[in-house]
Amino acid sequence: MQSHSWTHTRQPPPQLRRTGSSRRHLPNALSIGRILITPIFGVTLIQAGDGHSWRAGALFGAAALTDQIDGWLARRWRAESRLGALVDPLADKLIIGTAMVVLMHAGRIPEVAFALVLLRQGVLWGARAYSRGRYGFPVSRMARASAWVLYASLWLIIITPPGTRWPLGLFWVGIALALAEVWPYTQVLRRHSRRPSDTVPGAADLVDQGGQLRDRRDAAWTRV
């Protein structure tokens, strides 16, 4: 009688190989799901009128949970990918930005907070554009902390009735952490700006060639 089990020298059944392959796509699927849920969340919160909605809070809370789960799964299963690095932060910006815009129009959060977030994002995008991919900006713990605090504070604002002030304190902590995230970017730019040969491809070769030309010119004048 043949056994249906396999040893270490045999390949696992096709269904198990498919399971292992498909689960690598789960973190990206959660991030994409967060993007797809954003317009539904936005419409639900707008229909509330005053920025207070348990249904919108449930959608926003689910999005916040998927933000934690997809990153954890990607690291645990070693399923990090370029698509995930693009989709995950995009999903966060879309749903957090949607929540802030609707809550601002409902009078639940101050307009200056949204302006500060836009300023911060503009600085980060400008830093990446200036670097032109010559050097990377690693994701810091402060960036993760700011996202967590903003998710928690905005969720608390959504599920509490208008006039509740205490969630705003946590919200401003999240804004402060988001602004502090700019500091590592400026340090990277400052460090590389002091070493042009490291940031401009071929700059070191040009410097060497310039020095050799000067040496040859001086030697020629000496012979004359």
mmCIF file of C-alpha atoms in Angstrom:
data_model
loop_
_atom_site.group_PDB
_atom_site.id
_atom_site.type_symbol
_atom_site.label_atom_id
_atom_site.label_comp_id
_atom_site.label_asym_id
_atom_site.label_seq_id
_atom_site.Cartn_x
_atom_site.Cartn_y
_atom_site.Cartn_z
ATOM 1 C CA MET A 1 0.000 0.000 0.000
ATOM 2 C CA GLN A 2 1.363 3.359 -0.971
ATOM 3 C CA SER A 3 1.552 6.016 1.667
ATOM 4 C CA HIS A 4 0.030 9.448 0.993
ATOM 5 C CA SER A 5 2.681 11.159 3.099
ATOM 6 C CA TRP A 6 5.922 12.485 1.668
ATOM 7 C CA THR A 7 9.467 12.558 2.889
ATOM 8 C CA HIS A 8 11.918 15.402 2.753
ATOM 9 C CA THR A 9 13.033 14.217 -0.698
ATOM 10 C CA ARG A 10 9.575 14.635 -2.214
ATOM 11 C CA GLN A 11 7.797 17.774 -3.298
ATOM 12 C CA PRO A 12 4.788 18.861 -1.219
ATOM 13 C CA PRO A 13 1.358 18.490 -2.771
ATOM 14 C CA PRO A 14 0.391 21.203 -5.298
ATOM 15 C CA GLN A 15 -2.333 22.588 -3.035
ATOM 16 C CA LEU A 16 0.219 23.316 -0.295
ATOM 17 C CA ARG A 17 2.593 24.985 -2.738
ATOM 18 C CA ARG A 18 -0.263 27.166 -3.925
ATOM 19 C CA THR A 19 -1.126 28.057 -0.326
ATOM 20 C CA GLY A 20 2.446 29.095 0.439
ATOM 21 C CA SER A 21 2.602 31.196 -2.710
ATOM 22 C CA SER A 22 -0.787 32.858 -2.281
ATOM 23 C CA ARG A 23 -0.191 33.909 1.304
ATOM 24 C CA ARG A 24 2.758 36.017 0.163
ATOM 25 C CA HIS A 25 0.231 38.224 -1.615
ATOM 26 C CA LEU A 26 -1.993 38.634 1.456
ATOM 27 C CA PRO A 27 -0.150 41.694 2.905
ATOM 28 C CA ASN A 28 -0.498 43.559 -0.403
ATOM 29 C CA ALA A 29 -4.129 42.464 -0.666
ATOM 30 C CA LEU A 30 -4.830 43.978 2.758
ATOM 31 C CA SER A 31 -3.194 47.257 1.717
ATOM 32 C CA ILE A 32 -5.195 47.356 -1.515
ATOM 33 C CA GLY A 33 -8.337 46.576 0.469
ATOM 34 C CA ARG A 34 -7.568 49.584 2.660
ATOM 35 C CA ILE A 35 -7.463 51.750 -0.462
ATOM 36 C CA LEU A 36 -10.759 50.338 -1.733
ATOM 37 C CA ILE A 37 -12.491 50.918 1.595
ATOM 38 C CA THR A 38 -11.443 54.587 1.701
ATOM 39 C CA PRO A 39 -14.251 56.013 -0.504
ATOM 40 C CA ILE A 40 -16.860 53.968 1.388
ATOM 41 C CA PHE A 41 -15.506 55.306 4.665
ATOM 42 C CA GLY A 42 -15.433 58.861 3.321
ATOM 43 C CA VAL A 43 -19.048 58.776 2.127
ATOM 44 C CA THR A 44 -20.205 57.241 5.408
ATOM 45 C CA LEU A 45 -18.475 59.934 7.442
ATOM 46 C CA ILE A 46 -19.772 62.726 5.199
ATOM 47 C CA GLN A 47 -23.336 61.461 5.563
ATOM 48 C CA ALA A 48 -22.988 61.744 9.333
ATOM 49 C CA GLY A 49 -22.753 65.520 8.910
ATOM 50 C CA ASP A 50 -21.095 66.260 12.236
ATOM 51 C CA GLY A 51 -18.096 63.931 11.957
ATOM 52 C CA HIS A 52 -19.566 61.445 14.435
ATOM 53 C CA SER A 53 -20.428 57.994 13.114
ATOM 54 C CA TRP A 54 -20.038 54.540 14.599
ATOM 55 C CA ARG A 55 -20.231 52.948 11.151
ATOM 56 C CA ALA A 56 -17.466 55.179 9.826
ATOM 57 C CA GLY A 57 -15.528 54.486 13.013
ATOM 58 C CA ALA A 58 -15.831 50.742 12.407
ATOM 59 C CA LEU A 59 -14.509 51.110 8.860
ATOM 60 C CA PHE A 60 -11.657 53.335 10.000
ATOM 61 C CA GLY A 61 -10.803 50.975 12.844
ATOM 62 C CA ALA A 62 -10.726 48.026 10.441
ATOM 63 C CA ALA A 63 -8.364 49.968 8.188
ATOM 64 C CA ALA A 64 -6.108 50.733 11.148
ATOM 65 C CA LEU A 65 -5.990 47.048 12.076
ATOM 66 C CA THR A 66 -5.086 45.992 8.538
ATOM 67 C CA ASP A 67 -2.269 48.542 8.598
ATOM 68 C CA GLN A 68 -0.758 46.704 11.549
ATOM 69 C CA ILE A 69 -1.503 43.226 10.234
ATOM 70 C CA ASP A 70 -0.145 43.603 6.699
ATOM 71 C CA GLY A 71 3.225 44.884 7.882
ATOM 72 C CA TRP A 72 3.514 42.154 10.495
ATOM 73 C CA LEU A 73 2.622 39.447 7.985
ATOM 74 C CA ALA A 74 5.044 40.805 5.388
ATOM 75 C CA ARG A 75 7.899 40.689 7.883
ATOM 76 C CA ARG A 76 6.930 37.308 9.323
ATOM 77 C CA TRP A 77 6.503 35.640 5.946
ATOM 78 C CA ARG A 78 9.364 37.585 4.348
ATOM 79 C CA ALA A 79 6.925 38.841 1.749
ATOM 80 C CA GLU A 80 8.262 42.383 1.425
ATOM 81 C CA SER A 81 7.992 43.677 -2.135
ATOM 82 C CA ARG A 82 8.276 46.881 -4.128
ATOM 83 C CA LEU A 83 4.519 46.870 -4.595
ATOM 84 C CA GLY A 84 3.992 46.632 -0.856
ATOM 85 C CA ALA A 85 6.470 49.439 -0.202
ATOM 86 C CA LEU A 86 4.407 51.624 -2.548
ATOM 87 C CA VAL A 87 0.851 50.556 -1.707
ATOM 88 C CA ASP A 88 1.082 50.419 2.097
ATOM 89 C CA PRO A 89 2.055 54.080 2.729
ATOM 90 C CA LEU A 90 -0.280 55.209 -0.058
ATOM 91 C CA ALA A 91 -3.204 53.471 1.637
ATOM 92 C CA ASP A 92 -2.344 55.142 4.948
ATOM 93 C CA LYS A 93 -2.148 58.597 3.388
ATOM 94 C CA LEU A 94 -5.437 58.172 1.543
ATOM 95 C CA ILE A 95 -7.586 57.063 4.462
ATOM 96 C CA ILE A 96 -5.944 59.340 7.050
ATOM 97 C CA GLY A 97 -6.144 62.279 4.637
ATOM 98 C CA THR A 98 -9.804 61.530 3.902
ATOM 99 C CA ALA A 99 -10.611 61.412 7.606
ATOM 100 C CA MET A 100 -8.819 64.690 8.259
ATOM 101 C CA VAL A 101 -10.523 66.528 5.383
ATOM 102 C CA VAL A 102 -14.033 65.418 6.389
ATOM 103 C CA LEU A 103 -13.430 66.086 10.094
ATOM 104 C CA MET A 104 -11.969 69.496 9.289
ATOM 105 C CA HIS A 105 -15.067 70.475 7.292
ATOM 106 C CA ALA A 106 -17.224 69.184 10.156
ATOM 107 C CA GLY A 107 -15.337 71.434 12.578
ATOM 108 C CA ARG A 108 -13.925 68.527 14.570
ATOM 109 C CA ILE A 109 -10.222 69.278 13.951
ATOM 110 C CA PRO A 110 -8.527 72.646 13.293
ATOM 111 C CA GLU A 111 -7.537 73.631 9.776
ATOM 112 C CA VAL A 112 -3.986 74.449 10.846
ATOM 113 C CA ALA A 113 -3.404 70.776 11.670
ATOM 114 C CA PHE A 114 -4.251 69.738 8.132
ATOM 115 C CA ALA A 115 -2.021 72.510 6.772
ATOM 116 C CA LEU A 116 0.890 71.239 8.871
ATOM 117 C CA VAL A 117 0.395 67.705 7.564
ATOM 118 C CA LEU A 118 0.406 68.999 3.979
ATOM 119 C CA LEU A 119 3.580 70.985 4.679
ATOM 120 C CA ARG A 120 5.270 67.954 6.175
ATOM 121 C CA GLN A 121 4.303 65.758 3.231
ATOM 122 C CA GLY A 122 5.554 68.381 0.792
ATOM 123 C CA VAL A 123 8.938 68.439 2.512
ATOM 124 C CA LEU A 124 9.210 64.641 2.384
ATOM 125 C CA TRP A 125 8.274 64.501 -1.290
ATOM 126 C CA GLY A 126 10.706 67.315 -2.048
ATOM 127 C CA ALA A 127 13.521 65.485 -0.260
ATOM 128 C CA ARG A 128 12.875 62.314 -2.245
ATOM 129 C CA ALA A 129 12.706 64.246 -5.514
ATOM 130 C CA TYR A 130 15.941 66.088 -4.710
ATOM 131 C CA SER A 131 17.760 62.845 -3.934
ATOM 132 C CA ARG A 132 16.681 61.338 -7.291
ATOM 133 C CA GLY A 133 17.090 57.898 -5.805
ATOM 134 C CA ARG A 134 20.801 58.359 -5.099
ATOM 135 C CA TYR A 135 20.311 57.552 -1.431
ATOM 136 C CA GLY A 136 17.443 56.104 0.539
ATOM 137 C CA PHE A 137 15.393 57.342 3.450
ATOM 138 C CA PRO A 138 14.712 54.466 5.844
ATOM 139 C CA VAL A 139 11.351 54.200 7.576
ATOM 140 C CA SER A 140 11.932 55.303 11.153
ATOM 141 C CA ARG A 141 10.169 54.219 14.312
ATOM 142 C CA MET A 142 8.907 57.777 14.611
ATOM 143 C CA ALA A 143 7.085 57.413 11.289
ATOM 144 C CA ARG A 144 5.368 54.251 12.484
ATOM 145 C CA ALA A 145 4.532 55.842 15.829
ATOM 146 C CA SER A 146 3.009 58.912 14.173
ATOM 147 C CA ALA A 147 0.803 56.701 11.982
ATOM 148 C CA TRP A 148 -0.372 54.683 14.992
ATOM 149 C CA VAL A 149 -1.168 57.786 17.052
ATOM 150 C CA LEU A 150 -2.982 59.484 14.165
ATOM 151 C CA TYR A 151 -5.046 56.366 13.509
ATOM 152 C CA ALA A 152 -5.981 56.071 17.192
ATOM 153 C CA SER A 153 -6.760 59.765 17.693
ATOM 154 C CA LEU A 154 -8.830 60.134 14.519
ATOM 155 C CA TRP A 155 -10.760 56.980 15.391
ATOM 156 C CA LEU A 156 -11.517 58.389 18.849
ATOM 157 C CA ILE A 157 -12.659 61.686 17.331
ATOM 158 C CA ILE A 158 -14.988 59.861 14.935
ATOM 159 C CA ILE A 159 -16.675 57.699 17.578
ATOM 160 C CA THR A 160 -17.068 60.464 20.192
ATOM 161 C CA PRO A 161 -19.837 63.087 19.976
ATOM 162 C CA PRO A 162 -19.065 66.636 18.779
ATOM 163 C CA GLY A 163 -17.678 68.840 21.516
ATOM 164 C CA THR A 164 -15.502 66.093 23.001
ATOM 165 C CA ARG A 165 -12.119 67.738 23.423
ATOM 166 C CA TRP A 166 -9.850 65.130 24.976
ATOM 167 C CA PRO A 167 -9.131 63.127 21.749
ATOM 168 C CA LEU A 168 -7.631 66.308 20.278
ATOM 169 C CA GLY A 169 -4.738 66.092 22.735
ATOM 170 C CA LEU A 170 -3.724 62.709 21.333
ATOM 171 C CA PHE A 171 -4.298 64.033 17.823
ATOM 172 C CA TRP A 172 -1.800 66.868 18.357
ATOM 173 C CA VAL A 173 0.728 64.342 19.654
ATOM 174 C CA GLY A 174 0.373 62.501 16.344
ATOM 175 C CA ILE A 175 0.845 65.755 14.424
ATOM 176 C CA ALA A 176 3.985 66.539 16.432
ATOM 177 C CA LEU A 177 5.419 63.083 15.714
ATOM 178 C CA ALA A 178 4.614 63.470 12.016
ATOM 179 C CA LEU A 179 6.438 66.813 11.906
ATOM 180 C CA ALA A 180 9.404 65.364 13.796
ATOM 181 C CA GLU A 181 9.706 62.746 11.064
ATOM 182 C CA VAL A 182 11.098 65.491 8.804
ATOM 183 C CA TRP A 183 14.270 65.727 10.923
ATOM 184 C CA PRO A 184 15.893 62.445 9.772
ATOM 185 C CA TYR A 185 15.271 63.459 6.159
ATOM 186 C CA THR A 186 17.043 66.781 6.627
ATOM 187 C CA GLN A 187 19.963 65.017 8.290
ATOM 188 C CA VAL A 188 20.357 62.623 5.360
ATOM 189 C CA LEU A 189 20.287 65.515 2.890
ATOM 190 C CA ARG A 190 22.757 67.500 4.952
ATOM 191 C CA ARG A 191 25.167 64.584 5.300
ATOM 192 C CA HIS A 192 25.205 63.827 1.590
ATOM 193 C CA SER A 193 25.387 67.485 0.561
ATOM 194 C CA ARG A 194 28.769 67.669 2.281
ATOM 195 C CA ARG A 195 30.078 64.848 0.090
ATOM 196 C CA PRO A 196 29.282 65.740 -3.520
ATOM 197 C CA SER A 197 31.474 62.942 -4.810
ATOM 198 C CA ASP A 198 29.142 60.454 -3.094
ATOM 199 C CA THR A 199 25.908 61.973 -4.347
ATOM 200 C CA VAL A 200 26.823 62.854 -7.948
ATOM 201 C CA PRO A 201 27.740 59.849 -10.087
ATOM 202 C CA GLY A 202 31.237 60.222 -11.551
ATOM 203 C CA ALA A 203 32.075 63.303 -9.494
ATOM 204 C CA ALA A 204 35.079 61.628 -7.904
ATOM 205 C CA ASP A 205 36.432 60.679 -11.346
ATOM 206 C CA LEU A 206 36.021 64.246 -12.553
ATOM 207 C CA VAL A 207 37.920 65.550 -9.547
ATOM 208 C CA ASP A 208 40.757 63.085 -10.181
ATOM 209 C CA GLN A 209 40.905 63.988 -13.855
ATOM 210 C CA GLY A 210 40.998 67.683 -12.995
ATOM 211 C CA GLY A 211 43.889 67.126 -10.620
ATOM 212 C CA GLN A 212 45.816 65.134 -13.217
ATOM 213 C CA LEU A 213 45.357 67.888 -15.802
ATOM 214 C CA ARG A 214 46.674 70.498 -13.387
ATOM 215 C CA ASP A 215 49.706 68.330 -12.596
ATOM 216 C CA ARG A 216 50.494 67.880 -16.286
ATOM 217 C CA ARG A 217 50.127 71.601 -16.928
ATOM 218 C CA ASP A 218 52.469 72.469 -14.049
ATOM 219 C CA ALA A 219 55.000 69.917 -15.270
ATOM 220 C CA ALA A 220 54.901 71.401 -18.765
ATOM 221 C CA TRP A 221 55.552 74.906 -17.433
ATOM 222 C CA THR A 222 58.431 73.566 -15.351
ATOM 223 C CA ARG A 223 60.100 71.994 -18.397
ATOM 224 C CA VAL A 224 59.789 75.267 -20.281
#
